[in-house]
Amino acid sequence: MLSNFNGLISGGTFTSVNVSGDETSYSGFGLLAKNTCIEARHNSGDHSDESRCHPGTRVEILKHLVEWASGPKYKPPIKWLHGAAGGGKTVILKTVAEILDDQKLLLGDFFFRRTVAGRNNAQQLFATIAYQVCMNIPASRPYIEAAVKRNPLIFNQSQSMQAQADELIITPLLQLSLAEGLPADCARVIIIDGLDECHDADTQREVLTVLEKTIRKLPPSFAILVASRPEHHIREMFDLDDLNKSSSRMALGATYKADADIKTFFVDKFQKIQKHHPLRVLPPIPEPWPTIEIVNALVRKASGQFIYASTVIKFVDSPRHNPAYRLGVVLGSEIPGNLNPFGQLDDLYSAVFQSIDEKDRVAVLTILSTLLCSVVYNTSLNGVPSITSSTPIFLASFLDIETHEIRRLLLDLESLLAVKADNYPIAIFHASLPDFLFDRFRSGPFFIDRGMTNEWLARRCLDLCFVQHGTAMTYYLVQKLPWFLQNATPTRELQNAVQTIDILKLAGLRDDGRGAYGLHCLCEPVLKGIQKSTIPSAEDVYTQKLDIYKNFLQKKMEAYLKNSLTHLLLFSINPEYSLLISYSGCLALFFPISEEILRTDREDGLWLLTGADGVFRRPLFLLKDFIHDVMQGKETQSYTDLALHLAKGMRRGSSFYASASEIAGVVDDRNSIHELPAVYIMKDVFPAILSKSTIRLDLVKYLTDYRVASKYREHQEIRDAIHNYLTRAKSHDFDGIEPSQPNLELESSPFQIGPRKSLEEIIHAHPDAGRSVVSDYTTRYIQANGSFTLGPVKMGQEVGVVWKGPTTQNIVNHYPREI
């Protein structure tokens, strides 16, 4: 009856049995065996996958899973291990299955595989599990055989998976439990790997539904471990009530130190190659090989996915080729010829992209090309990767489609990337994915032409310069437009777009309350991009539009050369700021932002300030060379005035407030208001201003007297700037300038404590006060910074005790302190 089947598995090993003779005795079991997919077991002898985790890797996750599987009861009884394609889930579960099999805890397992017949569908899943139940709980065999004899057609495709599970697994085990009781140490864990490789989503959903009902009906000593990619339909199933209550989730990620494990794998494998490779001496492999820098680079490229690491090692370890040369091909330092070191990885990527509906492929590749060309090379001005442009909501705005359409189109790629909330960055799991997509030879029909993508992105950005949008889009245009123009394929369409852009119209744009617009935000990136673009006659086009722009600017700058806005202008172009930061609070510490100044800046100037709160939208460092030319030497004295002005403002430590969104790159928390010391800005600005200042007695004396607060002077940049300025001053004849010792000064505060009194009244209340200062604020602190002496009051002495009288009681109550 089963003449073509003679191999059975017993206790984790293959056993040969003859089932062709006595059909009466073996008909039920033989029929079960005939419908079993033996190759789907962890120890089937299929060497297409790695069979076990590399020694010393995946230690924590294996410990966690084995401890869970070894427990007497499971709460909840189903565990879902999920991770990106190529993350090593199959190897982890094969290792767990082997450990549990050795401990007699493995009830059964099934490893799906998309490209292997019998393992790419669920037709034999529950028969294969039932067969293993017979082998691992021998007492269950008569009950399972009886079930097959009662219904020999149970294996027919017309029978549902639920019926198979009920008749072949659930009912026999319950009958055994009632009749004899289950052995106390019986096997009890079922492992299902690669569920996403089962041939369609509906079948995968059905498998999960049946597994949940199975574990609910069985005694509480049984458990199921499932592994898959985090496909949306599988994730949705685990979100449903029944399965959600019965399961827990475990994500393969940074928590389990994948990078460290991959590094261990690389180091061990390379050492083995160096010692045992047959061609290691033809020519000799250099020492050390490879360097730690190369290993670290390979680890970064693997981005936590073991398939990259194993693919590299298989390629380098080819016994017919020199390993040093093959590693050079991987690193790009050797010409590959017809070699493709990443064949296995490319097969994985191609399989994922082939699952995309054909009518959606162009749209999907458009989204990916925008994402990759914007994010892979996209950094903010201080080198911190920009994440705003990788959110679904931003991509939808940029591509002019609905946000939900972005999410729908990327659903089939969830094994390669994660799409979470609309305002949350899309995460790409594989750092090597762009290498695949940007290589025509490797990606074939999924190839993304970088030059043409940059060309399209450049033209799209030029169009968006004239469209009302938010601050995030403005920052994107400022950062990325020059890059796109510089790296675009020079098409006729791009040349026409560049030549016809209206720079005056762009310069005339104003802020509509939804984001920063205008010449200082967009005109200069456009001009910079034109200058560096690949189009013919780019320099001529740039010169023409720059002349138009300069004529426009010269008229606007007249407002700043007539009044105190000159200081603001100079402040705005020094230095080339590394942070995209809001300056409203900091400006208020050093400049009086009056309504007149705001009106002049808005109506006649360059819009350095926006709105009544004086938000400093963006520094003008791109304008600095032209501004210096227009001022024609007038700025030298202005710089000295500004340096003295800022130095006086730095007499005491001060802070300003800004939202996290305004100080991107400084803080990680994006949902709150933060207090920042003014030195955040002044450590960059003040040295730049001071270096351009002339040597002048009042500034030299102020800096010599240590009047700049220690909170500023403790920063190396400011300390060095002062030292360099005073060193320059030694060549001038300023007799009698010696550093003054810090004295005591009253610092006024806007905080009211008790009845409001003037400084004059407070000082006169002290019998030994030698001089008076008039102020409208109450006194809060005594500080040592060298201005006014208050006789008997000494550093460290409690002022509230020394000063008597009703006018000062509970008003001055702090210790003097040096700043």
GROMACS .gro file of N, CA and C in nm, residues 643 647 683 685-692 699-700 702-708 712-730:
model
  117
  643ALA      N    1   3.008   9.315   1.959
  643ALA     CA    2   3.082   9.231   2.054
  643ALA      C    3   3.069   9.286   2.196
  647ALA      N    4   2.890   9.102   2.503
  647ALA     CA    5   2.968   9.078   2.625
  647ALA      C    6   2.894   9.130   2.747
  683LYS      N    7   2.826   8.038   2.228
  683LYS     CA    8   2.957   7.975   2.210
  683LYS      C    9   2.995   7.967   2.062
  685VAL      N   10   2.836   8.210   1.830
  685VAL     CA   11   2.822   8.346   1.776
  685VAL      C   12   2.932   8.438   1.827
  686PHE      N   13   2.952   8.441   1.960
  686PHE     CA   14   3.043   8.540   2.017
  686PHE      C   15   3.185   8.527   1.963
  687PRO      N   16   3.246   8.408   1.955
  687PRO     CA   17   3.380   8.400   1.898
  687PRO      C   18   3.386   8.452   1.754
  688ALA      N   19   3.283   8.424   1.676
  688ALA     CA   20   3.283   8.471   1.537
  688ALA      C   21   3.277   8.623   1.531
  689ILE      N   22   3.193   8.683   1.616
  689ILE     CA   23   3.181   8.830   1.619
  689ILE      C   24   3.310   8.893   1.670
  690LEU      N   25   3.364   8.837   1.777
  690LEU     CA   26   3.483   8.895   1.839
  690LEU      C   27   3.604   8.888   1.745
  691SER      N   28   3.612   8.783   1.666
  691SER     CA   29   3.726   8.770   1.575
  691SER      C   30   3.726   8.877   1.467
  692LYS      N   31   3.611   8.936   1.439
  692LYS     CA   32   3.601   9.038   1.336
  692LYS      C   33   3.604   9.179   1.395
  699LEU      N   34   3.610   9.777   2.487
  699LEU     CA   35   3.590   9.633   2.479
  699LEU      C   36   3.704   9.559   2.547
  700VAL      N   37   3.829   9.608   2.530
  700VAL     CA   38   3.943   9.546   2.595
  700VAL      C   39   3.927   9.550   2.747
  702TYR      N   40   3.654   9.584   2.923
  702TYR     CA   41   3.541   9.503   2.970
  702TYR      C   42   3.580   9.355   2.977
  703LEU      N   43   3.650   9.310   2.877
  703LEU     CA   44   3.691   9.168   2.876
  703LEU      C   45   3.801   9.142   2.977
  704THR      N   46   3.889   9.242   3.001
  704THR     CA   47   3.998   9.227   3.097
  704THR      C   48   3.946   9.217   3.239
  705ASP      N   49   3.832   9.281   3.267
  705ASP     CA   50   3.776   9.283   3.401
  705ASP      C   51   3.695   9.158   3.436
  706TYR      N   52   3.702   9.058   3.353
  706TYR     CA   53   3.633   8.933   3.382
  706TYR      C   54   3.483   8.951   3.401
  707ARG      N   55   3.425   9.041   3.327
  707ARG     CA   56   3.283   9.066   3.348
  707ARG      C   57   3.193   8.965   3.277
  708VAL      N   58   3.249   8.889   3.184
  708VAL     CA   59   3.171   8.782   3.122
  708VAL      C   60   3.153   8.670   3.224
  712TYR      N   61   2.969   8.131   3.080
  712TYR     CA   62   3.014   8.145   2.941
  712TYR      C   63   3.163   8.114   2.930
  713ARG      N   64   3.241   8.168   3.025
  713ARG     CA   65   3.386   8.153   3.016
  713ARG      C   66   3.432   8.008   3.033
  714GLU      N   67   3.348   7.923   3.092
  714GLU     CA   68   3.389   7.784   3.110
  714GLU      C   69   3.387   7.707   2.978
  715HIS      N   70   3.328   7.764   2.875
  715HIS     CA   71   3.330   7.700   2.743
  715HIS      C   72   3.456   7.739   2.668
  716GLN      N   73   3.525   7.642   2.618
  716GLN     CA   74   3.654   7.662   2.555
  716GLN      C   75   3.647   7.761   2.440
  717GLU      N   76   3.539   7.754   2.361
  717GLU     CA   77   3.528   7.842   2.244
  717GLU      C   78   3.528   7.990   2.286
  718ILE      N   79   3.452   8.023   2.389
  718ILE     CA   80   3.445   8.162   2.435
  718ILE      C   81   3.574   8.202   2.504
  719ARG      N   82   3.629   8.113   2.587
  719ARG     CA   83   3.754   8.145   2.658
  719ARG      C   84   3.867   8.171   2.557
  720ASP      N   85   3.876   8.088   2.454
  720ASP     CA   86   3.981   8.105   2.354
  720ASP      C   87   3.961   8.234   2.275
  721ALA      N   88   3.834   8.267   2.246
  721ALA     CA   89   3.807   8.389   2.170
  721ALA      C   90   3.851   8.513   2.247
  722ILE      N   91   3.822   8.517   2.377
  722ILE     CA   92   3.863   8.630   2.461
  722ILE      C   93   4.015   8.636   2.470
  723HIS      N   94   4.077   8.521   2.490
  723HIS     CA   95   4.223   8.518   2.500
  723HIS      C   96   4.286   8.569   2.370
  724ASN      N   97   4.235   8.524   2.257
  724ASN     CA   98   4.291   8.567   2.128
  724ASN      C   99   4.273   8.716   2.106
  725TYR      N  100   4.157   8.769   2.146
  725TYR     CA  101   4.133   8.913   2.129
  725TYR      C  102   4.227   8.994   2.217
  726LEU      N  103   4.243   8.953   2.342
  726LEU     CA  104   4.331   9.028   2.433
  726LEU      C  105   4.477   9.013   2.392
  727THR      N  106   4.511   8.901   2.331
  727THR     CA  107   4.648   8.884   2.279
  727THR      C  108   4.673   8.984   2.166
  728ARG      N  109   4.574   8.999   2.080
  728ARG     CA  110   4.586   9.099   1.973
  728ARG      C  111   4.599   9.240   2.032
  729ALA      N  112   4.531   9.262   2.144
  729ALA     CA  113   4.530   9.396   2.204
  729ALA      C  114   4.665   9.435   2.264
  730LYS      N  115   4.752   9.337   2.291
  730LYS     CA  116   4.882   9.369   2.351
  730LYS      C  117   4.969   9.455   2.260
   0.00000   0.00000   0.00000
